[in-house]
Amino acid sequence: MSGPAAADFVLEALDIEKSFGATAVLRGANLRVARGEIHALLGGNGAGKSTLIRIVSGSLRRDAGAIKVGGRPDYDPNAIAVVFQELALLPNLTVAENIHLPHRRDPLGRIDPRQMRALAAEALAAIDPALAPSVGKLVSRLDLHQRQLVEIARALSSGAKLILLDEPTANLTLADAERLFAALRRLTARGISILIVSHRMSEIRAVADVCTILRDGLAVVERRALTEISDEEIVQAMSGQGRARADAAPDAPSAPMRGVALTLANGDLALTLPPGAVLGLAGAPEGPAGLISALTGASARSSWSIMLDGRPRRFNSPADAIRSGVGYVSGDRAEKGVLTTLPILDNLAAAGRVARKLWLVAPAELRDAAEAFRRLSIKASSLYALPQTLSGGTQQKLLIARWLQLAPKILVLEEPTRGVDVATKREIYQIIRAVAATGSIIVWWSTEFSELAGVCDRVIAFDLQGAASGLLERDEITEVAIARATGMAA
C-alpha cells in the first residue's frame, strides 16, 4: 500500500530501544500510526508490545530512539491515551465526574457542574450519541461496554489524538464488540487514530486497516494493509516459523492411560463423557463458573451431580478434588494461578505436592520439571527464576505443565488462551489434545466460540441467566450454533 506523507502521521516512534538489566526488550523497534486510521499492533508474548506502548504513552523511559506526535518531539502527553483491559473508572462517581477527572479546576479547586456535564455529553456524543444522556448516572450502573466508552470519552475530552486500546473486547459479548467497533469508526471519521492490541484475528480483520508486527523487539512487519497479508503470514511473522512450528504437538505418552467416565447432570440435562473427551462450556459466566466450582471443590453446594465411573462424587475442597484426580487451571493467572514469589520449579511442582501430601521437595521434581520444559517448549533462563520473567503465554503453559506429570482424570481449564498470541494458542490447543489423548477428560470454558468449535467434542450452552440451556454434539458445534444457544450474540 502507498504510505501516507510524514505530515499525516499522528505518531512516529523510530528506532526505540529498551533493556531491563541484561535483557534487551526493544532493539530498534518502529511504529508509525497515520491520522484517522485503526492500526493493529501484533506480536507474540514477549515480543515487546507492552513495553513499546508504555514508552509511547510516557509511562516508561526509552533508552534510545525518537518519538514524534503530530510531527513534534515536544508533544503534549495528553495527545496519547491508553485504555487498558482493567478500566480506571471510579464506580461511585457519575459519568460526567469520571470524564472530568483529568481536567483542571479553577484556582480555588472549584468545578462548574454545568460545564462538566456539557463537556462529558459532547465527548460521549462523538462516540455514541445514545450514551450522551447518561452523564448523570453512576458508573456502577453502566454495563462493561458503556464503561469502556466512558473511558474513551475521557481520553477524548483531554485532547487525545491517538487512543491505545489493550485487548478491548476481551470481556465483551459479540454484540458489544460490534458496537465498540462502530464507535471506533466514528472516531476515525473525525481524524482520531486508534492503536489496538489484540490476539483475536477475527476482530483485527473486522476493524483494523493496517498492522505492525513485533518479534524479538523489532518490527518485522511495518504498516502492512490487512487486505494484503494472510493469517498464516501473520503467524509466521510473529513466530519466525511457518505452520510446522505453530501446529507441532508436544510429545504425548506412547501408551494412552486408562481413564474414567464422567457423568454430569443438572435438571433435564445429563451427559456421560468417556476418557479423552473434550467438553466445552459457553455462555454467561455464572453457568460455567457453577459447574467448575463443583468439579474443583470450590463449592460443595451445587445443583450439579457428578459421577466418576458410575459412582457419585462430591468434592468438599480443592485439595479433595486434586487428590481425586481433578486438575484446574484458573482463568486468572495473576490472582489464582501463578505463584509469583516462588521459583518456576515450585510452580511446576505445586499440584503434585498437594496431591501427594509432600512436605519436602521430592528428588524427582527437578527431572519432571526439565521434562515439562522440553515437552512444552517453555523458555526460561532457569528453573529457579521467578515466573514474572516469563511472558503471559509462557506463564499459561507453565500452569498447564503443572498437571502433566499427574496425568489427571479430569483437567478443568478456564480461558486457557486468554491474552496469548495466535502461535501460542495453537501450541496450547495441541497440548490439550495431547493431554486428552492420554485419557484425561478436558472441561474447557472459553468465551471464544471459534476455539470451542475447533477443539471440543461436546459443548454445554448456558443462557444469559446462567442456566444450562442445551447440549451441542460434535456435528452441531459451530460459532453460530453456540451464539444462538447461549444468546450471547443477541
Tab-separated table of C-alpha atoms in Angstrom:
chain	number	residue	atom	x	y	z
A	1	MET	CA	0.000	0.000	0.000
A	2	SER	CA	1.178	3.539	-0.634
A	3	GLY	CA	2.136	5.105	2.666
A	4	PRO	CA	0.940	8.457	3.943
A	5	ALA	CA	3.190	11.509	3.908
A	6	ALA	CA	5.210	12.214	7.052
A	7	ALA	CA	2.890	15.100	7.888
A	8	ASP	CA	-0.036	12.676	8.109
A	9	PHE	CA	1.481	10.590	10.891
A	10	VAL	CA	-0.031	11.249	14.303
A	11	LEU	CA	2.675	9.029	15.872
A	12	GLU	CA	6.220	8.227	14.808
A	13	ALA	CA	8.232	6.014	17.174
A	14	LEU	CA	11.530	5.245	15.484
A	15	ASP	CA	14.449	3.001	16.484
A	16	ILE	CA	13.127	2.548	20.016
A	17	GLU	CA	15.429	0.623	22.341
A	18	LYS	CA	14.765	-0.558	25.882
A	19	SER	CA	16.605	-3.003	28.120
A	20	PHE	CA	15.902	-4.273	31.612
A	21	GLY	CA	19.265	-5.251	33.010
A	22	ALA	CA	20.936	-7.534	30.508
A	23	THR	CA	17.659	-8.295	28.712
A	24	ALA	CA	17.031	-6.237	25.567
A	25	VAL	CA	13.239	-5.998	25.152
A	26	LEU	CA	13.181	-3.484	22.289
A	27	ARG	CA	16.082	-3.456	19.846
A	28	GLY	CA	15.254	-0.614	17.443
A	29	ALA	CA	11.501	-1.036	17.040
A	30	ASN	CA	9.492	1.232	14.732
A	31	LEU	CA	5.807	2.169	14.942
A	32	ARG	CA	4.101	4.785	12.766
A	33	VAL	CA	0.383	5.471	13.018
A	34	ALA	CA	-1.393	7.669	10.465
A	35	ARG	CA	-4.133	10.153	11.252
A	36	GLY	CA	-7.644	8.685	11.229
A	37	GLU	CA	-6.697	5.004	10.941
A	38	ILE	CA	-7.182	1.910	13.095
A	39	HIS	CA	-3.765	0.297	13.441
A	40	ALA	CA	-3.274	-3.212	14.881
A	41	LEU	CA	-0.101	-3.812	16.909
A	42	LEU	CA	0.560	-7.556	16.814
A	43	GLY	CA	3.255	-9.820	18.192
A	44	GLY	CA	3.858	-12.913	20.247
A	45	ASN	CA	4.084	-12.895	24.015
A	46	GLY	CA	7.377	-11.267	24.948
A	47	ALA	CA	7.721	-9.508	21.577
A	48	GLY	CA	7.831	-6.078	23.246
A	49	LYS	CA	4.285	-4.768	22.601
A	50	SER	CA	3.547	-3.775	26.200
A	51	THR	CA	6.937	-2.107	26.643
A	52	LEU	CA	6.508	-0.130	23.431
A	53	ILE	CA	3.025	1.021	24.488
A	54	ARG	CA	4.330	2.140	27.880
A	55	ILE	CA	7.105	4.111	26.209
A	56	VAL	CA	4.796	5.728	23.672
A	57	SER	CA	2.271	6.674	26.370
A	58	GLY	CA	5.001	8.209	28.529
A	59	SER	CA	4.875	5.815	31.484
A	60	LEU	CA	8.319	4.324	30.729
A	61	ARG	CA	11.533	5.983	29.582
A	62	ARG	CA	13.201	4.689	26.431
A	63	ASP	CA	16.927	4.013	26.262
A	64	ALA	CA	17.259	5.242	22.678
A	65	GLY	CA	15.184	6.311	19.696
A	66	ALA	CA	12.868	9.187	18.842
A	67	ILE	CA	9.139	9.824	19.287
A	68	LYS	CA	7.097	12.465	17.494
A	69	VAL	CA	3.389	13.165	17.853
A	70	GLY	CA	1.872	15.282	15.134
A	71	GLY	CA	5.393	15.808	13.801
A	72	ARG	CA	6.633	17.359	17.060
A	73	PRO	CA	9.120	15.822	19.503
A	74	ASP	CA	7.891	18.175	22.259
A	75	TYR	CA	4.313	16.892	22.224
A	76	ASP	CA	1.566	17.249	24.834
A	77	PRO	CA	1.335	13.962	26.832
A	78	ASN	CA	-2.463	14.309	26.748
A	79	ALA	CA	-2.311	13.717	22.984
A	80	ILE	CA	-1.971	9.983	23.678
A	81	ALA	CA	-4.283	7.993	25.951
A	82	VAL	CA	-4.291	4.304	26.885
A	83	VAL	CA	-7.395	2.282	27.726
A	84	PHE	CA	-6.398	-0.963	29.444
A	85	GLN	CA	-8.453	-4.129	29.970
A	86	GLU	CA	-8.908	-3.162	33.615
A	87	LEU	CA	-10.745	0.119	33.336
A	88	ALA	CA	-9.626	3.005	35.569
A	89	LEU	CA	-13.054	4.398	36.438
A	90	LEU	CA	-14.465	5.297	39.844
A	91	PRO	CA	-17.791	3.440	40.146
A	92	ASN	CA	-19.283	5.710	42.819
A	93	LEU	CA	-18.866	8.846	40.709
A	94	THR	CA	-21.118	9.865	37.830
A	95	VAL	CA	-20.196	9.518	34.187
A	96	ALA	CA	-19.617	13.276	33.945
A	97	GLU	CA	-17.406	13.305	37.056
A	98	ASN	CA	-15.268	10.443	35.718
A	99	ILE	CA	-14.828	12.133	32.339
A	100	HIS	CA	-13.927	15.430	34.005
A	101	LEU	CA	-11.284	13.958	36.348
A	102	PRO	CA	-8.191	14.834	34.244
A	103	HIS	CA	-9.325	18.452	33.756
A	104	ARG	CA	-8.017	21.351	35.764
A	105	ARG	CA	-10.213	23.061	38.275
A	106	ASP	CA	-10.156	26.806	38.825
A	107	PRO	CA	-7.505	28.237	41.197
A	108	LEU	CA	-9.807	27.624	44.183
A	109	GLY	CA	-10.385	23.963	43.260
A	110	ARG	CA	-13.993	24.533	42.222
A	111	ILE	CA	-15.861	22.708	39.453
A	112	ASP	CA	-18.659	24.140	37.315
A	113	PRO	CA	-21.233	21.277	37.258
A	114	ARG	CA	-22.975	22.600	34.158
A	115	GLN	CA	-19.709	22.909	32.242
A	116	MET	CA	-18.651	19.447	33.438
A	117	ARG	CA	-21.845	17.813	32.158
A	118	ALA	CA	-21.666	19.675	28.863
A	119	LEU	CA	-18.062	18.572	28.294
A	120	ALA	CA	-18.946	14.953	29.107
A	121	ALA	CA	-22.020	14.952	26.873
A	122	GLU	CA	-20.010	16.354	23.971
A	123	ALA	CA	-17.310	13.687	24.327
A	124	LEU	CA	-19.870	10.877	24.592
A	125	ALA	CA	-21.867	12.144	21.614
A	126	ALA	CA	-18.759	11.887	19.454
A	127	ILE	CA	-18.508	8.182	20.280
A	128	ASP	CA	-22.093	7.004	20.797
A	129	PRO	CA	-24.910	9.582	20.785
A	130	ALA	CA	-27.193	7.148	22.614
A	131	LEU	CA	-24.914	7.308	25.667
A	132	ALA	CA	-24.751	11.108	25.927
A	133	PRO	CA	-27.901	11.426	28.117
A	134	SER	CA	-26.253	9.157	30.731
A	135	VAL	CA	-23.831	11.801	32.017
A	136	GLY	CA	-25.622	11.964	35.384
A	137	LYS	CA	-25.625	8.183	36.004
A	138	LEU	CA	-23.272	6.479	38.406
A	139	VAL	CA	-20.641	4.469	36.539
A	140	SER	CA	-21.565	1.435	38.679
A	141	ARG	CA	-24.932	1.353	36.886
A	142	LEU	CA	-23.368	1.011	33.419
A	143	ASP	CA	-22.564	-2.248	31.664
A	144	LEU	CA	-18.984	-3.081	30.670
A	145	HIS	CA	-19.364	-1.838	27.097
A	146	GLN	CA	-20.712	1.518	28.295
A	147	ARG	CA	-17.897	1.874	30.841
A	148	GLN	CA	-15.356	1.293	28.101
A	149	LEU	CA	-16.895	4.090	26.039
A	150	VAL	CA	-16.796	6.396	29.080
A	151	GLU	CA	-13.060	5.773	29.428
A	152	ILE	CA	-12.546	6.521	25.732
A	153	ALA	CA	-14.650	9.679	26.124
A	154	ARG	CA	-12.422	10.783	28.999
A	155	ALA	CA	-9.396	10.420	26.740
A	156	LEU	CA	-11.103	12.444	24.002
A	157	SER	CA	-12.106	15.219	26.383
A	158	SER	CA	-8.470	15.585	27.418
A	159	GLY	CA	-7.449	16.234	23.823
A	160	ALA	CA	-6.151	12.789	22.811
A	161	LYS	CA	-5.397	12.401	19.114
A	162	LEU	CA	-4.288	8.774	19.494
A	163	ILE	CA	-6.058	6.210	21.667
A	164	LEU	CA	-4.309	2.934	22.510
A	165	LEU	CA	-6.675	0.045	23.285
A	166	ASP	CA	-5.311	-3.064	25.031
A	167	GLU	CA	-7.453	-6.163	24.265
A	168	PRO	CA	-10.618	-4.013	24.162
A	169	THR	CA	-13.063	-6.876	23.534
A	170	ALA	CA	-11.608	-9.416	25.974
A	171	ASN	CA	-14.651	-9.205	28.271
A	172	LEU	CA	-17.333	-8.098	25.793
A	173	THR	CA	-20.103	-10.050	24.099
A	174	LEU	CA	-20.116	-10.266	20.305
A	175	ALA	CA	-22.855	-7.623	20.075
A	176	ASP	CA	-20.979	-5.249	22.410
A	177	ALA	CA	-17.780	-5.738	20.409
A	178	GLU	CA	-19.587	-4.788	17.210
A	179	ARG	CA	-20.962	-1.644	18.880
A	180	LEU	CA	-17.448	-0.768	20.046
A	181	PHE	CA	-16.103	-1.165	16.513
A	182	ALA	CA	-18.829	1.166	15.214
A	183	ALA	CA	-17.830	3.736	17.850
A	184	LEU	CA	-14.163	3.476	16.837
A	185	ARG	CA	-15.066	4.095	13.190
A	186	ARG	CA	-16.950	7.243	14.196
A	187	LEU	CA	-13.786	8.455	15.909
A	188	THR	CA	-11.550	7.796	12.902
A	189	ALA	CA	-14.022	9.722	10.722
A	190	ARG	CA	-13.190	12.724	12.936
A	191	GLY	CA	-9.440	12.232	12.441
A	192	ILE	CA	-8.760	10.383	15.727
A	193	SER	CA	-6.297	7.487	15.403
A	194	ILE	CA	-6.699	4.132	17.153
A	195	LEU	CA	-3.904	1.695	18.033
A	196	ILE	CA	-5.384	-1.653	19.026
A	197	VAL	CA	-3.606	-4.616	20.637
A	198	SER	CA	-5.487	-7.886	20.245
A	199	HIS	CA	-4.802	-11.600	19.851
A	200	ARG	CA	-8.138	-12.252	18.125
A	201	MET	CA	-7.617	-12.429	14.383
A	202	SER	CA	-11.335	-12.154	13.607
A	203	GLU	CA	-11.639	-8.788	15.351
A	204	ILE	CA	-8.425	-7.498	13.814
A	205	ARG	CA	-9.838	-8.339	10.403
A	206	ALA	CA	-13.173	-6.734	11.306
A	207	VAL	CA	-11.895	-3.367	12.456
A	208	ALA	CA	-8.242	-2.614	11.630
A	209	ASP	CA	-6.819	-1.004	8.483
A	210	VAL	CA	-3.112	-1.801	8.811
A	211	CYS	CA	-0.842	-3.768	11.129
A	212	THR	CA	2.645	-3.649	12.571
A	213	ILE	CA	4.098	-6.934	13.862
A	214	LEU	CA	6.809	-7.136	16.515
A	215	ARG	CA	9.117	-10.089	17.086
A	216	ASP	CA	12.084	-10.166	19.453
A	217	GLY	CA	11.948	-6.401	19.981
A	218	LEU	CA	11.898	-5.443	16.296
A	219	ALA	CA	9.125	-4.531	13.851
A	220	VAL	CA	9.349	-7.373	11.337
A	221	VAL	CA	6.262	-6.071	9.514
A	222	GLU	CA	5.623	-2.320	9.333
A	223	ARG	CA	2.359	-0.692	8.257
A	224	ARG	CA	1.087	-3.624	6.182
A	225	ALA	CA	-2.516	-3.387	4.977
A	226	LEU	CA	-4.643	-6.187	6.450
A	227	THR	CA	-6.029	-6.838	2.970
A	228	GLU	CA	-2.504	-7.664	1.797
A	229	ILE	CA	-1.444	-10.192	4.445
A	230	SER	CA	-2.914	-13.597	5.305
A	231	ASP	CA	-3.447	-15.094	8.750
A	232	GLU	CA	-0.713	-17.615	8.016
A	233	GLU	CA	1.736	-14.848	7.110
A	234	ILE	CA	0.883	-13.032	10.334
A	235	VAL	CA	1.508	-16.173	12.412
A	236	GLN	CA	4.773	-16.791	10.570
A	237	ALA	CA	5.920	-13.203	11.134
A	238	MET	CA	5.065	-13.385	14.840
A	239	SER	CA	6.781	-16.712	15.445
A	240	GLY	CA	9.581	-16.644	12.878
A	241	GLN	CA	8.404	-20.074	11.787
A	242	GLY	CA	5.768	-21.463	9.480
A	243	ARG	CA	2.867	-23.787	10.118
A	244	ALA	CA	5.107	-26.665	11.149
A	245	ARG	CA	6.109	-24.904	14.355
A	246	ALA	CA	2.686	-23.490	15.192
A	247	ASP	CA	0.914	-26.797	14.686
A	248	ALA	CA	3.579	-29.073	16.143
A	249	ALA	CA	2.099	-31.068	19.000
A	250	PRO	CA	4.212	-31.761	22.075
A	251	ASP	CA	5.244	-35.312	22.731
A	252	ALA	CA	2.447	-37.471	24.106
A	253	PRO	CA	2.990	-40.611	26.187
A	254	SER	CA	3.322	-43.671	23.971
A	255	ALA	CA	0.561	-45.653	25.737
A	256	PRO	CA	-2.812	-43.979	26.492
A	257	MET	CA	-3.754	-44.147	30.140
A	258	ARG	CA	-6.922	-45.859	31.297
A	259	GLY	CA	-9.258	-43.011	32.185
A	260	VAL	CA	-12.616	-42.762	33.896
A	261	ALA	CA	-16.066	-41.845	32.626
A	262	LEU	CA	-17.526	-38.574	33.934
A	263	THR	CA	-21.292	-38.140	34.240
A	264	LEU	CA	-22.763	-34.678	34.790
A	265	ALA	CA	-26.419	-33.909	35.439
A	266	ASN	CA	-28.350	-30.741	36.161
A	267	GLY	CA	-32.140	-30.683	35.823
A	268	ASP	CA	-33.107	-32.064	32.409
A	269	LEU	CA	-29.536	-32.037	31.124
A	270	ALA	CA	-27.385	-35.147	31.588
A	271	LEU	CA	-24.343	-36.438	29.738
A	272	THR	CA	-21.590	-39.003	30.148
A	273	LEU	CA	-18.097	-38.254	28.878
A	274	PRO	CA	-15.715	-41.110	28.012
A	275	PRO	CA	-11.964	-40.907	28.735
A	276	GLY	CA	-10.257	-38.441	26.424
A	277	ALA	CA	-13.368	-36.337	25.709
A	278	VAL	CA	-13.164	-32.541	25.425
A	279	LEU	CA	-16.228	-30.756	26.831
A	280	GLY	CA	-16.702	-27.059	26.118
A	281	LEU	CA	-18.601	-24.599	28.319
A	282	ALA	CA	-20.079	-21.478	26.713
A	283	GLY	CA	-22.343	-18.647	27.805
A	284	ALA	CA	-22.956	-16.267	30.687
A	285	PRO	CA	-20.175	-16.647	33.307
A	286	GLU	CA	-22.500	-17.739	36.139
A	287	GLY	CA	-23.241	-21.025	34.359
A	288	PRO	CA	-19.714	-22.313	33.602
A	289	ALA	CA	-18.466	-20.969	36.953
A	290	GLY	CA	-21.076	-23.018	38.844
A	291	LEU	CA	-20.084	-26.274	37.159
A	292	ILE	CA	-16.371	-25.540	37.560
A	293	SER	CA	-16.869	-24.821	41.282
A	294	ALA	CA	-18.499	-28.229	41.715
A	295	LEU	CA	-15.759	-30.056	39.779
A	296	THR	CA	-12.873	-28.342	41.569
A	297	GLY	CA	-14.245	-28.419	45.119
A	298	ALA	CA	-14.541	-24.638	45.348
A	299	SER	CA	-18.181	-25.060	46.397
A	300	ALA	CA	-19.606	-28.192	47.996
A	301	ARG	CA	-23.148	-26.874	47.440
A	302	SER	CA	-24.076	-27.180	43.791
A	303	SER	CA	-27.029	-28.034	41.575
A	304	TRP	CA	-24.749	-30.302	39.565
A	305	SER	CA	-24.441	-34.013	40.333
A	306	ILE	CA	-21.135	-35.680	39.477
A	307	MET	CA	-20.329	-39.357	38.972
A	308	LEU	CA	-16.972	-40.959	38.199
A	309	ASP	CA	-17.299	-44.404	36.618
A	310	GLY	CA	-20.890	-44.565	37.826
A	311	ARG	CA	-20.156	-43.672	41.452
A	312	PRO	CA	-21.476	-40.375	42.896
A	313	ARG	CA	-18.827	-37.887	43.984
A	314	ARG	CA	-18.927	-34.547	45.770
A	315	PHE	CA	-15.679	-32.694	46.361
A	316	ASN	CA	-15.554	-30.871	49.695
A	317	SER	CA	-12.445	-28.787	48.972
A	318	PRO	CA	-9.934	-28.074	46.179
A	319	ALA	CA	-7.447	-30.421	47.877
A	320	ASP	CA	-10.107	-33.166	47.877
A	321	ALA	CA	-10.665	-32.616	44.148
A	322	ILE	CA	-6.926	-32.702	43.386
A	323	ARG	CA	-6.459	-35.961	45.311
A	324	SER	CA	-9.389	-37.407	43.393
A	325	GLY	CA	-7.643	-36.658	40.102
A	326	VAL	CA	-9.102	-33.272	39.134
A	327	GLY	CA	-6.695	-30.639	37.809
A	328	TYR	CA	-7.593	-26.973	37.470
A	329	VAL	CA	-6.081	-24.049	35.552
A	330	SER	CA	-7.665	-20.759	36.635
A	331	GLY	CA	-8.526	-18.050	34.135
A	332	ASP	CA	-6.900	-15.523	36.470
A	333	ARG	CA	-3.166	-16.148	36.128
A	334	ALA	CA	-2.204	-13.312	38.446
A	335	GLU	CA	-4.534	-13.984	41.386
A	336	LYS	CA	-5.272	-17.718	41.321
A	337	GLY	CA	-2.646	-19.352	39.160
A	338	VAL	CA	0.984	-18.284	39.126
A	339	LEU	CA	2.792	-18.271	42.496
A	340	THR	CA	4.673	-15.051	41.863
A	341	THR	CA	7.031	-15.197	44.856
A	342	LEU	CA	8.161	-18.789	44.218
A	343	PRO	CA	10.567	-20.061	41.539
A	344	ILE	CA	9.324	-21.721	38.361
A	345	LEU	CA	10.314	-25.119	39.798
A	346	ASP	CA	7.958	-24.688	42.773
A	347	ASN	CA	5.181	-23.500	40.462
A	348	LEU	CA	5.514	-26.663	38.407
A	349	ALA	CA	5.590	-28.929	41.473
A	350	ALA	CA	2.758	-27.259	43.436
A	351	ALA	CA	-0.099	-29.540	42.346
A	352	GLY	CA	1.949	-32.707	42.866
A	353	ARG	CA	2.878	-31.671	46.395
A	354	VAL	CA	-0.797	-31.166	47.280
A	355	ALA	CA	-1.858	-34.440	45.669
A	356	ARG	CA	0.878	-36.461	47.384
A	357	LYS	CA	0.811	-34.548	50.696
A	358	LEU	CA	4.510	-33.814	50.401
A	359	TRP	CA	6.229	-31.585	52.951
A	360	LEU	CA	9.722	-31.953	51.486
A	361	VAL	CA	10.977	-31.401	47.957
A	362	ALA	CA	10.966	-34.704	46.054
A	363	PRO	CA	14.210	-35.627	44.185
A	364	ALA	CA	12.203	-36.348	41.013
A	365	GLU	CA	10.784	-32.808	40.817
A	366	LEU	CA	13.804	-31.370	39.031
A	367	ARG	CA	13.716	-34.170	36.466
A	368	ASP	CA	9.964	-33.818	35.933
A	369	ALA	CA	10.264	-30.043	35.584
A	370	ALA	CA	13.009	-30.337	32.989
A	371	GLU	CA	10.883	-32.841	31.065
A	372	ALA	CA	7.889	-30.468	31.144
A	373	PHE	CA	10.103	-27.669	29.808
A	374	ARG	CA	11.158	-29.866	26.905
A	375	ARG	CA	7.690	-31.131	26.032
A	376	LEU	CA	6.038	-27.717	26.093
A	377	SER	CA	8.938	-25.646	24.702
A	378	ILE	CA	8.932	-23.379	27.772
A	379	LYS	CA	11.702	-20.798	27.532
A	380	ALA	CA	13.221	-19.515	30.769
A	381	SER	CA	16.684	-18.635	31.974
A	382	SER	CA	16.486	-21.158	34.827
A	383	LEU	CA	14.081	-23.370	36.750
A	384	TYR	CA	14.878	-21.172	39.737
A	385	ALA	CA	13.873	-17.915	38.029
A	386	LEU	CA	10.681	-16.177	39.132
A	387	PRO	CA	7.637	-16.534	36.854
A	388	GLN	CA	7.473	-12.745	36.326
A	389	THR	CA	10.408	-13.208	33.938
A	390	LEU	CA	8.133	-15.200	31.607
A	391	SER	CA	5.731	-13.798	29.029
A	392	GLY	CA	1.983	-14.160	29.600
A	393	GLY	CA	1.674	-17.035	27.134
A	394	THR	CA	4.599	-18.891	28.696
A	395	GLN	CA	3.060	-18.442	32.156
A	396	GLN	CA	-0.127	-20.024	30.812
A	397	LYS	CA	1.823	-23.021	29.503
A	398	LEU	CA	3.516	-23.224	32.908
A	399	LEU	CA	0.119	-23.621	34.610
A	400	ILE	CA	-0.878	-26.413	32.240
A	401	ALA	CA	2.528	-28.086	32.677
A	402	ARG	CA	1.841	-28.233	36.425
A	403	TRP	CA	-0.675	-31.034	35.796
A	404	LEU	CA	1.020	-33.100	33.104
A	405	GLN	CA	3.110	-35.256	35.440
A	406	LEU	CA	-0.014	-36.127	37.484
A	407	ALA	CA	-1.982	-37.386	34.463
A	408	PRO	CA	-5.279	-36.051	35.912
A	409	LYS	CA	-8.541	-37.888	35.350
A	410	ILE	CA	-10.193	-34.529	34.667
A	411	LEU	CA	-8.474	-31.276	33.691
A	412	VAL	CA	-10.600	-28.137	34.085
A	413	LEU	CA	-9.494	-25.092	32.096
A	414	GLU	CA	-10.781	-21.515	32.427
A	415	GLU	CA	-9.986	-19.391	29.374
A	416	PRO	CA	-6.586	-21.074	28.844
A	417	THR	CA	-5.803	-18.940	25.771
A	418	ARG	CA	-6.923	-15.547	27.121
A	419	GLY	CA	-4.384	-12.838	26.339
A	420	VAL	CA	-1.951	-15.071	24.409
A	421	ASP	CA	-0.819	-14.700	20.815
A	422	VAL	CA	-2.004	-16.763	17.863
A	423	ALA	CA	1.045	-19.044	17.717
A	424	THR	CA	0.905	-19.792	21.464
A	425	LYS	CA	-2.826	-20.500	21.162
A	426	ARG	CA	-2.049	-23.190	18.613
A	427	GLU	CA	0.547	-24.667	20.925
A	428	ILE	CA	-1.958	-24.745	23.801
A	429	TYR	CA	-4.580	-26.435	21.584
A	430	GLN	CA	-2.038	-29.135	20.733
A	431	ILE	CA	-1.032	-29.551	24.379
A	432	ILE	CA	-4.678	-30.063	25.357
A	433	ARG	CA	-5.219	-32.588	22.579
A	434	ALA	CA	-2.114	-34.458	23.771
A	435	VAL	CA	-3.419	-34.488	27.364
A	436	ALA	CA	-6.814	-35.769	26.151
A	437	ALA	CA	-5.044	-38.480	24.132
A	438	THR	CA	-3.739	-39.952	27.399
A	439	GLY	CA	-7.325	-40.462	28.624
A	440	SER	CA	-7.834	-37.271	30.642
A	441	ILE	CA	-11.245	-35.625	30.257
A	442	ILE	CA	-10.930	-31.918	29.429
A	443	VAL	CA	-13.563	-29.442	30.640
A	444	TRP	CA	-12.928	-26.149	28.870
A	445	TRP	CA	-14.621	-22.798	29.492
A	446	SER	CA	-13.988	-20.261	26.736
A	447	THR	CA	-15.597	-17.044	25.509
A	448	GLU	CA	-14.077	-17.613	22.067
A	449	PHE	CA	-16.676	-19.695	20.285
A	450	SER	CA	-14.326	-20.366	17.365
A	451	GLU	CA	-11.908	-22.337	19.540
A	452	LEU	CA	-14.691	-24.358	21.146
A	453	ALA	CA	-15.926	-25.252	17.659
A	454	GLY	CA	-12.429	-26.268	16.642
A	455	VAL	CA	-11.448	-28.400	19.642
A	456	CYS	CA	-14.470	-29.743	21.548
A	457	ASP	CA	-16.449	-32.975	21.195
A	458	ARG	CA	-19.448	-31.530	23.033
A	459	VAL	CA	-20.453	-28.092	24.298
A	460	ILE	CA	-22.814	-27.231	27.156
A	461	ALA	CA	-24.524	-23.907	26.390
A	462	PHE	CA	-25.654	-21.639	29.242
A	463	ASP	CA	-28.259	-18.926	28.702
A	464	LEU	CA	-27.988	-15.284	29.762
A	465	GLN	CA	-29.197	-16.177	33.267
A	466	GLY	CA	-26.512	-18.852	33.638
A	467	ALA	CA	-28.856	-21.857	33.308
A	468	ALA	CA	-27.776	-24.869	31.235
A	469	SER	CA	-29.871	-24.383	28.092
A	470	GLY	CA	-28.630	-27.063	25.732
A	471	LEU	CA	-26.024	-29.593	24.680
A	472	LEU	CA	-24.347	-29.420	21.283
A	473	GLU	CA	-22.825	-32.580	19.822
A	474	ARG	CA	-19.750	-32.715	17.592
A	475	ASP	CA	-21.512	-32.198	14.243
A	476	GLU	CA	-23.628	-29.358	15.662
A	477	ILE	CA	-20.801	-27.262	17.111
A	478	THR	CA	-20.344	-24.061	15.119
A	479	GLU	CA	-19.804	-20.461	16.214
A	480	VAL	CA	-23.306	-19.583	15.010
A	481	ALA	CA	-24.912	-22.527	16.837
A	482	ILE	CA	-23.126	-21.662	20.103
A	483	ALA	CA	-24.119	-17.996	19.788
A	484	ARG	CA	-27.768	-18.941	19.268
A	485	ALA	CA	-27.800	-21.453	22.122
A	486	THR	CA	-26.261	-19.021	24.608
A	487	GLY	CA	-27.939	-15.819	23.442
A	488	MET	CA	-24.530	-14.146	23.559
A	489	ALA	CA	-24.909	-12.744	20.028
A	490	ALA	CA	-28.242	-11.112	20.827
